[in-house]
Coordinates of C-alpha atoms and ligand atoms in Angstrom, one line a residue:
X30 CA 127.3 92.3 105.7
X31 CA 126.5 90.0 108.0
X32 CA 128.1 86.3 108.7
X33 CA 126.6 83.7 107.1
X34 CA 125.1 81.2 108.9
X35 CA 124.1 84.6 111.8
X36 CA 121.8 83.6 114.9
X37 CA 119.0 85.5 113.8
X38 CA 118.4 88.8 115.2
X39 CA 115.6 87.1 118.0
X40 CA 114.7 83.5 118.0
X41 CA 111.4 84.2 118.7
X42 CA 109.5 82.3 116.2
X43 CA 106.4 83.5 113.8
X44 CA 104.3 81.2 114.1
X45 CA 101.7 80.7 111.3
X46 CA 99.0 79.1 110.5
X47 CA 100.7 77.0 107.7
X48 CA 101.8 73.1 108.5
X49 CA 105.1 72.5 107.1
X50 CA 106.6 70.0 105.5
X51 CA 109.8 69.7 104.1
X52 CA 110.6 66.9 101.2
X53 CA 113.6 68.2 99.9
X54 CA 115.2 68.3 103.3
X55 CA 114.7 64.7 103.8
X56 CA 116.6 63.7 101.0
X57 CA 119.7 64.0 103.3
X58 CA 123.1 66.7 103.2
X59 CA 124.6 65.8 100.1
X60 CA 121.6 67.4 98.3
X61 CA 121.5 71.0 99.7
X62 CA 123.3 72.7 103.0
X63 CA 120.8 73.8 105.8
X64 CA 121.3 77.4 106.7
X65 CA 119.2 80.5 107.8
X66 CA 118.4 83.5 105.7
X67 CA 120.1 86.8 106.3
X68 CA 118.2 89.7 108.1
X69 CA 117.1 92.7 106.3
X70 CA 116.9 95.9 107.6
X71 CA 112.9 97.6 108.5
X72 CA 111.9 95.5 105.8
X73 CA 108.4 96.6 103.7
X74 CA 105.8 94.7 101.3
X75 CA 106.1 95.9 97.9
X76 CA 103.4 93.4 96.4
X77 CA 101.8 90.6 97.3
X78 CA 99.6 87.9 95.4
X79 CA 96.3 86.6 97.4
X80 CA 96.3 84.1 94.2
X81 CA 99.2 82.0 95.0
X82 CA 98.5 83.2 98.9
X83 CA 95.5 81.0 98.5
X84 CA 97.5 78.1 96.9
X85 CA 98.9 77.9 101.1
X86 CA 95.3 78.3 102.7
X87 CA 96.5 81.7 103.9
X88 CA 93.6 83.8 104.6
X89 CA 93.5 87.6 103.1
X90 CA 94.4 88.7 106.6
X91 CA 98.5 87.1 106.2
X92 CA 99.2 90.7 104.9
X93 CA 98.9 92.9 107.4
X94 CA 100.7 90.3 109.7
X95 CA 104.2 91.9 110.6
X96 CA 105.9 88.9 111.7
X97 CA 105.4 87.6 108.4
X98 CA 106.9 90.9 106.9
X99 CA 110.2 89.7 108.9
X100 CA 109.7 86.4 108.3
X101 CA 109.8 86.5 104.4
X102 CA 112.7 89.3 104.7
X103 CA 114.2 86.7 106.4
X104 CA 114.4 88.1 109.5
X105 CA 112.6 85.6 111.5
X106 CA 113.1 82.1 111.8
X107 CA 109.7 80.3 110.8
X108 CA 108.2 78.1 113.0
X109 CA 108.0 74.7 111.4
X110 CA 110.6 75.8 108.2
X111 CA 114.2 73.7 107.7
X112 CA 115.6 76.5 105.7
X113 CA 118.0 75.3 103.2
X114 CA 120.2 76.3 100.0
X115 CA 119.9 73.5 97.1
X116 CA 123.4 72.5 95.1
X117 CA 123.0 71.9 90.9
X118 CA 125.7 72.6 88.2
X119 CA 124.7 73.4 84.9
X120 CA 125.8 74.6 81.1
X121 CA 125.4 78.4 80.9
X122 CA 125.1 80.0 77.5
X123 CA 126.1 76.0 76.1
X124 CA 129.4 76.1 78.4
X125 CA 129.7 73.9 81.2
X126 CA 129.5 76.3 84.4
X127 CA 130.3 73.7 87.2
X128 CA 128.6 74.1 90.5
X129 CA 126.4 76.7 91.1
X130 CA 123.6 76.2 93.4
X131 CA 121.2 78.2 95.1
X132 CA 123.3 81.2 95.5
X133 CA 120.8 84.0 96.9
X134 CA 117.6 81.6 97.2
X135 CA 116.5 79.4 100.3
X136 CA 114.1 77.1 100.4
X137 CA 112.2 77.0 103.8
X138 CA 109.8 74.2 103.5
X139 CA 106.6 72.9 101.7
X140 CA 102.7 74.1 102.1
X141 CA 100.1 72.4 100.8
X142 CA 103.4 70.6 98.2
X143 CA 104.0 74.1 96.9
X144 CA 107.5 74.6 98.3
X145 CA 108.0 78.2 100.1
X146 CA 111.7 79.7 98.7
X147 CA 113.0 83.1 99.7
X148 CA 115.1 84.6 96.6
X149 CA 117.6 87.3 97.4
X150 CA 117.7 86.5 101.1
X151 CA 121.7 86.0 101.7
X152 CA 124.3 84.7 101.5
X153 CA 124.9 81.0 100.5
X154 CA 128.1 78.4 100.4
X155 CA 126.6 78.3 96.8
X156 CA 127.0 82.3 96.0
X157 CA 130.3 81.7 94.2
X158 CA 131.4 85.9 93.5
X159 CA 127.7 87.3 94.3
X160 CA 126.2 89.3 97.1
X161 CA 123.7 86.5 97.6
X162 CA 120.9 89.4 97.1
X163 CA 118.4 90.7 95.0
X164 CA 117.3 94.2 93.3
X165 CA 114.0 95.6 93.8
X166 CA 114.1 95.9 90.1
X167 CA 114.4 92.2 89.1
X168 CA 112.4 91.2 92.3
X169 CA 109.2 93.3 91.0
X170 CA 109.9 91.9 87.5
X171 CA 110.1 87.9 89.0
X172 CA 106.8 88.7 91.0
X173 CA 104.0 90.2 88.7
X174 CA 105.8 88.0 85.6
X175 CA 105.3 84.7 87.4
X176 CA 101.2 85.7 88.8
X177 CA 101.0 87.1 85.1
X178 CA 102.0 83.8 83.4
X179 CA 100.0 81.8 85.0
X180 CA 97.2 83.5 84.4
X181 CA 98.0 83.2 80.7
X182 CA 97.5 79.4 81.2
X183 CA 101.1 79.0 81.0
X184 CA 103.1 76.7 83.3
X185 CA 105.3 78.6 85.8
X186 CA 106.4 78.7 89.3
X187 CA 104.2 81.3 91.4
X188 CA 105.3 84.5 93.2
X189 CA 103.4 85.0 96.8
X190 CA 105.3 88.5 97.8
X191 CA 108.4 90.8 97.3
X192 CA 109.1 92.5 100.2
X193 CA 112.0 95.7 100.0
X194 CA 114.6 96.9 102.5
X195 CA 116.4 100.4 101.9
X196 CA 120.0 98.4 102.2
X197 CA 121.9 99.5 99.2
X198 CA 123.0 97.0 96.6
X199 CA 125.9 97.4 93.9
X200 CA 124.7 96.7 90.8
X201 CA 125.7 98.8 87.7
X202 CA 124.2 101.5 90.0
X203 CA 123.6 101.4 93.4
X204 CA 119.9 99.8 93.9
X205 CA 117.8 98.6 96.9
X206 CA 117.1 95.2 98.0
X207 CA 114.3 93.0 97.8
X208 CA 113.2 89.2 98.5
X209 CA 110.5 87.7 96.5
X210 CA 108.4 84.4 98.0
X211 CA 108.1 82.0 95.4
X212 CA 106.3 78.6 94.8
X213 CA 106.8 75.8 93.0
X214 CA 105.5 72.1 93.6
X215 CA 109.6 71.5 93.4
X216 CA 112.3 74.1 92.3
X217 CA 114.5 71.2 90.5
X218 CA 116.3 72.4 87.9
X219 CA 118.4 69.8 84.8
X220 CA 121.4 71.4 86.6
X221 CA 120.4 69.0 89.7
X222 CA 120.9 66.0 87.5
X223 CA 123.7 67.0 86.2
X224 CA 125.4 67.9 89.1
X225 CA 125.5 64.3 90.2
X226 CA 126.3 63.2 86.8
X227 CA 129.1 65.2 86.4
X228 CA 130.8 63.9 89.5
X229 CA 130.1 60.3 89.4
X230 CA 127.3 60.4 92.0
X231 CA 125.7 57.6 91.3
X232 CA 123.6 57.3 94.2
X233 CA 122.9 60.7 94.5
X234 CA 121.7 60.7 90.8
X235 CA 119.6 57.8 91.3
X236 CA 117.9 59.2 94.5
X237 CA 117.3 62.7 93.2
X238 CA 115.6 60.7 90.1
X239 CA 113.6 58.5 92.1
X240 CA 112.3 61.3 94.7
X241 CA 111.1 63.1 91.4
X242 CA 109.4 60.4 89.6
X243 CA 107.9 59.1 92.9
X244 CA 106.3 62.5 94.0
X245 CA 105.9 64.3 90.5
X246 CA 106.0 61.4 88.2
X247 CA 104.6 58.4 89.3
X248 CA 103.0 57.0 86.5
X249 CA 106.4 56.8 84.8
X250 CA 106.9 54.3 87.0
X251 CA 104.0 52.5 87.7
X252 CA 103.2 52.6 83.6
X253 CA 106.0 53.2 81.6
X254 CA 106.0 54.5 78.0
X255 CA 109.1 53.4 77.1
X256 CA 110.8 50.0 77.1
X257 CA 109.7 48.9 80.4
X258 CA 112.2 51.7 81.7
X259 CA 110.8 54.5 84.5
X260 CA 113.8 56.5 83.8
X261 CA 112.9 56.9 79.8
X262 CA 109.6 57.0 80.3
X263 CA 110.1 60.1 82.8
X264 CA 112.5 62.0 80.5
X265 CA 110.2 61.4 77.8
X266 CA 107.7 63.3 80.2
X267 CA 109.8 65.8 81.3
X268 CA 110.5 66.3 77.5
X269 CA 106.6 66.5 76.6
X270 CA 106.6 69.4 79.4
X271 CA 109.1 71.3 78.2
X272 CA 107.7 71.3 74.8
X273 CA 104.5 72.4 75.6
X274 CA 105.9 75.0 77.8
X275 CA 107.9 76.7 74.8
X276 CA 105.4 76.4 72.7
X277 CA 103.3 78.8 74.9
X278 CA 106.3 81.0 74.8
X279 CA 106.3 81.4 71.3
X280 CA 102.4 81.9 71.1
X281 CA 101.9 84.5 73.4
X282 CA 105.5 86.3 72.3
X283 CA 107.6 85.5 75.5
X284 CA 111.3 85.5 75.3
X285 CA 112.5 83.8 78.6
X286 CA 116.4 85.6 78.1
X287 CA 118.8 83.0 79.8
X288 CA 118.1 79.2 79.3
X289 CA 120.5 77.9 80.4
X290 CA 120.4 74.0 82.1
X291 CA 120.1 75.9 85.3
X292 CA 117.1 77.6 85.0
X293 CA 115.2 74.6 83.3
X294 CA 112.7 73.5 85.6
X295 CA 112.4 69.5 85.7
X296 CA 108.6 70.1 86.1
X297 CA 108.6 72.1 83.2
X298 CA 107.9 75.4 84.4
X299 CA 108.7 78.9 83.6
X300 CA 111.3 79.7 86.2
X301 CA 114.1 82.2 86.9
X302 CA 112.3 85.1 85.6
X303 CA 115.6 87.3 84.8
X304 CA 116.0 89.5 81.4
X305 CA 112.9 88.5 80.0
X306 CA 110.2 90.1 77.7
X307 CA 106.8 90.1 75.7
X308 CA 107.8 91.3 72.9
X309 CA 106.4 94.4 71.6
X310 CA 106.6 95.2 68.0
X311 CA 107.2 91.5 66.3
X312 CA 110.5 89.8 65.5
X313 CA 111.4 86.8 65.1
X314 CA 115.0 87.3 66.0
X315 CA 114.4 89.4 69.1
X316 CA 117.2 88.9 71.9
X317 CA 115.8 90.6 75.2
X318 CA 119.1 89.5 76.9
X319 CA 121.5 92.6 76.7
X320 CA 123.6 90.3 77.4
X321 CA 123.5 87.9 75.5
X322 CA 125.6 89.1 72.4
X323 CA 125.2 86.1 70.4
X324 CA 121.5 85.8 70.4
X325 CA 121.7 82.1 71.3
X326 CA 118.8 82.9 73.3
X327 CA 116.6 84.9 70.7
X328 CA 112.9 84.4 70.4
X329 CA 112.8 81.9 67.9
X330 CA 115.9 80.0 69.0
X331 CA 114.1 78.7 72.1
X332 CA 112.7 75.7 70.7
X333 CA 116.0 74.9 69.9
X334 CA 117.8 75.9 73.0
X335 CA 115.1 73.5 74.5
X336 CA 115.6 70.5 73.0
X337 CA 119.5 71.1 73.1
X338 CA 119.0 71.4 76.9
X339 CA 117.1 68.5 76.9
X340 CA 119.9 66.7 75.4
X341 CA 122.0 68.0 78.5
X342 CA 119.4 66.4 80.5
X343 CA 119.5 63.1 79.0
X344 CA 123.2 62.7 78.9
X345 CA 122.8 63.3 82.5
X346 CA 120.4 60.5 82.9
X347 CA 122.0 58.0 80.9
X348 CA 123.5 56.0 83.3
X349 CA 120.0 55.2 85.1
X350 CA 118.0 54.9 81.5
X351 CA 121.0 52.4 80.4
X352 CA 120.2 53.0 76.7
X353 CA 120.9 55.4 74.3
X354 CA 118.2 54.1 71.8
X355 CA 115.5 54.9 74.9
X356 CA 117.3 58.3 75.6
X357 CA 117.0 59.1 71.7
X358 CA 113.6 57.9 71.7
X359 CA 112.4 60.3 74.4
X360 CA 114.2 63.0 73.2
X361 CA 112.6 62.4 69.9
X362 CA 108.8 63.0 71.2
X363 CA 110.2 66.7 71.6
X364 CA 109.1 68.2 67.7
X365 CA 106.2 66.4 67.0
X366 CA 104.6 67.9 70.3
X367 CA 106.3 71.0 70.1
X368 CA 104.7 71.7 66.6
X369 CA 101.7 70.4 67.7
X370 CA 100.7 72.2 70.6
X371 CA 102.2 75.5 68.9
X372 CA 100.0 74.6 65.9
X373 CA 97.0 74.1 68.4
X374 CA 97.7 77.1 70.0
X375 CA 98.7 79.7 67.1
X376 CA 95.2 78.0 65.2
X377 CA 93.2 79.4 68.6
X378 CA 94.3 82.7 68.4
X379 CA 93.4 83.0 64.8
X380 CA 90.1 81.3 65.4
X381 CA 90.6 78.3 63.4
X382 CA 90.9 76.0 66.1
X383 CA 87.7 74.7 65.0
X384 CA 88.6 74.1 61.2
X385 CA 86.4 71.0 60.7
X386 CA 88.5 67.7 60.5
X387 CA 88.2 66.4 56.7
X388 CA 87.0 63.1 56.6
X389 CA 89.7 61.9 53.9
X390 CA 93.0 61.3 54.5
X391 CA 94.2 63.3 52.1
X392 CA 92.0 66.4 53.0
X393 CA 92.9 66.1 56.4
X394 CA 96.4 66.5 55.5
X395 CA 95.4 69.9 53.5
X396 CA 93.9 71.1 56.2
X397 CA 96.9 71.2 58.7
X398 CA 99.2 72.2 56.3
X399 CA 96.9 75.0 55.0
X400 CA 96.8 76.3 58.7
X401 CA 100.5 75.8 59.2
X402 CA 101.2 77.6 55.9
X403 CA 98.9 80.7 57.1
X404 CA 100.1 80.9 60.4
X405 CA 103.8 81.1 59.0
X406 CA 102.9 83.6 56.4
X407 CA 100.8 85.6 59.1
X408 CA 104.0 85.7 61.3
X409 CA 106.5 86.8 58.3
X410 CA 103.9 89.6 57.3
X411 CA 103.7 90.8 61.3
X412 CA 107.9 90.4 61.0
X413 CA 107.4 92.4 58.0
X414 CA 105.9 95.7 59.2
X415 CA 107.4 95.4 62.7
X416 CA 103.3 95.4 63.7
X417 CA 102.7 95.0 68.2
X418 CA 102.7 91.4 68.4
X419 CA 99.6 91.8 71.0
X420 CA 97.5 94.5 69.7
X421 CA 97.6 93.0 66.8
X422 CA 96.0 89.6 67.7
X423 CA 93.8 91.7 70.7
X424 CA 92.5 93.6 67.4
X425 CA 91.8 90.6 65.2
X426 CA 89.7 89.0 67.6
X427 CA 87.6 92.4 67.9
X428 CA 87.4 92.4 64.1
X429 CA 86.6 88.8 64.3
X430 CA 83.5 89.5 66.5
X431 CA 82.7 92.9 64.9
X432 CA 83.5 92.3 61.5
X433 CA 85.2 95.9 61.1
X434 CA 89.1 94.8 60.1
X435 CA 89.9 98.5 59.6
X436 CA 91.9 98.8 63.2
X437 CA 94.0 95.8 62.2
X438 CA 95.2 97.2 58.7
X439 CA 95.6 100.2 60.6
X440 CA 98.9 98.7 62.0
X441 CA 100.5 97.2 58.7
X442 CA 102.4 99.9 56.8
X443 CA 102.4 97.4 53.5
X444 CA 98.5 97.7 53.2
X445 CA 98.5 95.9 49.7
X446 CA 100.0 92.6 51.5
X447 CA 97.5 93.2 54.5
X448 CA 94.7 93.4 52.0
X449 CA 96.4 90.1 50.4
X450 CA 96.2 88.4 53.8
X451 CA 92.9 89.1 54.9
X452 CA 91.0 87.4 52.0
X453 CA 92.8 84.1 52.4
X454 CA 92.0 85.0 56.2
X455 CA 88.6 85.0 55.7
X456 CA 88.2 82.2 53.5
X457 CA 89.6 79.8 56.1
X458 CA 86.6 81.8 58.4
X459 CA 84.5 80.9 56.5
X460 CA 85.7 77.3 56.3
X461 CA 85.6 77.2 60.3
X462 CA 83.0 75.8 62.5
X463 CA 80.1 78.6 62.6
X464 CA 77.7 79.6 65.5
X465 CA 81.1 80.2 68.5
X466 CA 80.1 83.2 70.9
X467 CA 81.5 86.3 68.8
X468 CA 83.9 87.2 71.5
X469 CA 86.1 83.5 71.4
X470 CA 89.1 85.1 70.4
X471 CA 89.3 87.6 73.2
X472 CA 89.7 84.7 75.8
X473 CA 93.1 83.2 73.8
X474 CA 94.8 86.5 73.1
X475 CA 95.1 88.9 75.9
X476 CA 94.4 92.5 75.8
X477 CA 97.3 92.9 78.7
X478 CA 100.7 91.4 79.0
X479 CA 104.2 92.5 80.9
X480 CA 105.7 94.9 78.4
X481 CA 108.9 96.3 80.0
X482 CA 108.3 99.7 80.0
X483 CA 104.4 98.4 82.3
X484 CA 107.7 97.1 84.7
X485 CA 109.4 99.7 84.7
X486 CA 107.1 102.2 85.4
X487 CA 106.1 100.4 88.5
X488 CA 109.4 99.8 88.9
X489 CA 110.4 103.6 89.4
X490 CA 107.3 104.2 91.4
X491 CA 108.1 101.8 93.7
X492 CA 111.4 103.4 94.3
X493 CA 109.8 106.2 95.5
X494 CA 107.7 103.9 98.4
X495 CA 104.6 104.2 95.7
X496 CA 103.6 100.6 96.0
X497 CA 100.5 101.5 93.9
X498 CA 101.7 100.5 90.3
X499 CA 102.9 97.1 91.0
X500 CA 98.9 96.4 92.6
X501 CA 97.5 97.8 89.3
X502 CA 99.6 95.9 87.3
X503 CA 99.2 92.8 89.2
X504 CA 95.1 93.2 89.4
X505 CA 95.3 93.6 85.4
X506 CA 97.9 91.1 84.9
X507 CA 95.7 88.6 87.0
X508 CA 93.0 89.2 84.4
X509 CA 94.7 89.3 81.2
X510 CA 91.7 88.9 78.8
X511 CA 88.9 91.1 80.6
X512 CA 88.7 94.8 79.4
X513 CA 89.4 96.7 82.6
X514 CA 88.6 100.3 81.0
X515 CA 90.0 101.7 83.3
X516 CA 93.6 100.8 82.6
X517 CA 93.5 100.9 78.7
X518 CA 96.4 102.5 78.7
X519 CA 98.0 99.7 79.8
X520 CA 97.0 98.1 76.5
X521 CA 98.1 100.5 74.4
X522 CA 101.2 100.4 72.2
X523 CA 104.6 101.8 74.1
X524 CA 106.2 104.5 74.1
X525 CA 109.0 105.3 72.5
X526 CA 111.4 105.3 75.3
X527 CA 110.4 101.3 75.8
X528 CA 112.4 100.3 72.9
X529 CA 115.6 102.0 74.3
X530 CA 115.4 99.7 78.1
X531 CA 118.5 97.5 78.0
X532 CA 117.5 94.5 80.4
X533 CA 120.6 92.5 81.2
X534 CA 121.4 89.4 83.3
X535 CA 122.4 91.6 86.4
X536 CA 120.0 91.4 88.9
Ligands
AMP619 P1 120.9 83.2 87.2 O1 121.7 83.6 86.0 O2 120.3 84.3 88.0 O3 120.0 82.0 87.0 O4 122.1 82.7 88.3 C1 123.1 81.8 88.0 C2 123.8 81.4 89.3 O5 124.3 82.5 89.9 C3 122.9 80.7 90.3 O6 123.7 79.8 91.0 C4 122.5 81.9 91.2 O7 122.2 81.5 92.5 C5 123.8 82.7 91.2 N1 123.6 84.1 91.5 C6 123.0 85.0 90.7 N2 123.0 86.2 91.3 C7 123.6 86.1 92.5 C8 123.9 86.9 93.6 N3 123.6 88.2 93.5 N4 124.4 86.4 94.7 C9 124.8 85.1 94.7 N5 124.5 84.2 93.7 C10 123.9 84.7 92.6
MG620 MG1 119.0 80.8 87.9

């Protein structure tokens, strides 16, 4: 293994087109220590994303450019880059975990304010008992999952590249390494907060706060929503974020797998892309986190785990917000928009977004809790029969614009219940706003999402230099509502095998 802080193999430099900047870095040496990545052996691309390539202005022609193979295997310094490892603490599984920090990522600088970072690229001051790498495995899964959530409309950081070196890595069995390029317009996490907190940092605290709220949060500041007091006001926003983030979670079936404070983006983005799943065949109280014994992080606990974190947040913030009461009061905004926007969003994927308001006060209370009721009952009836959480909505909105239900009751075993379900279901159709295009259900509920056993399959290829898989499943993934008949399969239910893949926090 090489030394940390090694002079890298050349110094020649790539240059690229990119102009960096480098916010972060500015923010001074008790926030982070500046270091290079670690070399890689005769690195190779794996996948790469011209989506978030064109978030940097980099033309399609970056990918054939060799020195930027090396560069993002860290094996070249990049021109213009301050390469750095952040330091955050955080509560891991609701236990205080002390400092961790960025213990295989670096961040090399800002594009365009998406900030480039290199996870799996070395060793770090911050990597504690790890390797400081990443597996090819994990590093495939981190890519297409991040490109594939945000094309689901769901707030995330982005994924640029993985690139894959034959060095071996000890995992539970010996695996290959890989570096994925992510973006994010900031990778803070709550466990940056609490860091400082946690040690009395004061100053530190306050300047992390205020280099967020300035660049991410100014109206916080310049029109507060809470007592006159930038630092309510801005948790309150970063709780609003985080509640509409889960709340696309738990419409489109994602289980994120390890949420702890560390991995809690203060943008309130998806991030740290580790054991996570769409769930297959529906329930409520899936854990996807082998791991995680306990199922503190199962599917329908991460509303919960959340808010809790949230709380983690705000103690952290206290001593800038002052007051308790205003602490409360933001944490407090988290249900009513959680519900919502999950409301908003479970209504849309049964076409009933467009209920008609009631005029009366009393009606208009009906008609939200008649829609609340259904989408409960629908959920406890897909529970039920253990029906594919996205063929079943893919097939509803087919029915809904064919009128043939028969391929959904196909996938309920208890057709009595089914048959039960769809009247009511069709009398609040018929109470909906008429005359939509016939096909406005098949833009809210994909036809393709990242089941694990789609992963792993492009996973195994992959090992075998068959880089092919991950392109196809990034192409569909990047499309998630179109038909591409070609891939059908892809839609399809799993196989059996799928249920049997034990994902755990190793990576
Ligand atoms: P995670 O559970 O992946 O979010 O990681 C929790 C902490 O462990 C973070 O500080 C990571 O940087 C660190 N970490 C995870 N895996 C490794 C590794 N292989 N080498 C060094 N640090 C790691
Ligand atoms: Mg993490």
């Amino acid at each position: 293994m090489q030394p940390m802080n090694a002079p890298l193999a050349s110094l020649q430099l790539v240059k690229t087109p990119l102009a960096w900047d480098n916010r972060f870095h500015s923010l001074g040496a008790s926030f982070y220590t500046s270091l290079a990545p670690q070399p890689l052996p005769a690195p190779y691309w794996v996948g790469r994303s011209q989506g978030a390539a064109d978030l940097l202005g980099l033309e399609a022609s970056w990918m054939d450019s060799p020195e930027l193979l090396q560069g993002l295997s860290g094996n070249l310094p990049i021109s213009g880059t301050q390469p750095l490892a952040s330091v955050y603490s955080g509560h891991q599984f609701g236990n205080w975990a002390g400092q961790l920090g960025d213990g295989r990522a670096i961040l090399l600088g800002e594009v365009r304010g998406w900030e480039v970072q290199l996870k799996g690229s070395g060793l770090t001051p911050y990597s504690r008992m790890g390797d400081g790498r990443a597996v090819l495995r994990s590093s495939i899964r981190e890519f297409l999952c991040s490109e594939a959530m945000h094309a689901l409309g769901i707030p995330t950081t982005r994924a640029l590249c993985v690139t894959g070196s034959d060095a071996p890595i000890v995992r539970e069995t010996l695996e290959t390494a890989a570096v994925v390029t992510r973006l994010a317009p900031s990778f803070i996490r709550f466990g940056h907060f609490e860091h400082f907190a946690s040690r009395g940092q004061q100053t530190e605290l306050k300047t992390l706060a205020d280099f967020v709220i300035d660049h991410f949060y100014p109206a916080c500041r310049s029109q507060p929503t809470l007592g006159d007091n930038a630092y309510a006001s801005w948790l309150k926003a970063v709780v609003e974020r985080t509640a509409v983030m889960v709340a696309h979670w738990q419409a489109v079936g994602f289980c994120h797998g390890v949420m702890n404070t560390d991995n809690m983006s203060i943008l309130g983005l998806t991030m740290d892309y580790g054991p996570f799943a769409f769930m297959d065949a529906f329930d409520p109280g899936h854990i996807c986190n082998h791991t995680d014994r306990g199922g503190r992080y199962a599917f329908n606990a991460q509303p919960e785990i959340a808010h809790w974190n949230l709380y983690a947040l705000a103690h952290a913030l206290l001593p800038l917000i002052e007051s308790p009461k205003l602490a409360e009061q933001a944490l407090d905004a988290f249900e009513p928009l959680f519900a919502s926007t999950y409301q908003g969003l479970m209504r849309a994927k049964l076409g009933l977004a467009t209920l008609p308001e009631p005029v009366a006060p009393g009606q208009a209370q009906l008609g939200h809790e008649a829609a609340q009721t259904f989408i409960r009952d629908t959920l406890a009836l897909l529970a039920q029969d253990r029906v594919d959480y996205t063929i079943f909505w893919r097939r509803l909105s087919h029915a809904r614009a064919g009128g043939d239900y028969e391929p959904v009751r196909a996938l309920f075993i208890s057709r009595p219940a089914f048959d039960a379900w769809l009247l009511r279901y069709q009398e609040l159709v018929a109470q909906a706003v008429q005359g939509l295009q016939a096909d406005f259900m098949l833009k809210v509920n994909p036809k393709f999402v990242l089941r694990n056993y789609l992963g792993e399959q492009a996973i195994e290829a992959a090992r075998r230099k068959d880089f092919t898989g991950v392109a196809n499943l990034l192409a569909v993934l990047q499309r998630p509502y179109d038909e591409h008949p070609a891939h059908d399969t892809m839609a399809g239910f799993p196989p059996d095998w799928a249920s049997q893949i034990e994902i755990s926090c190793s990576s």
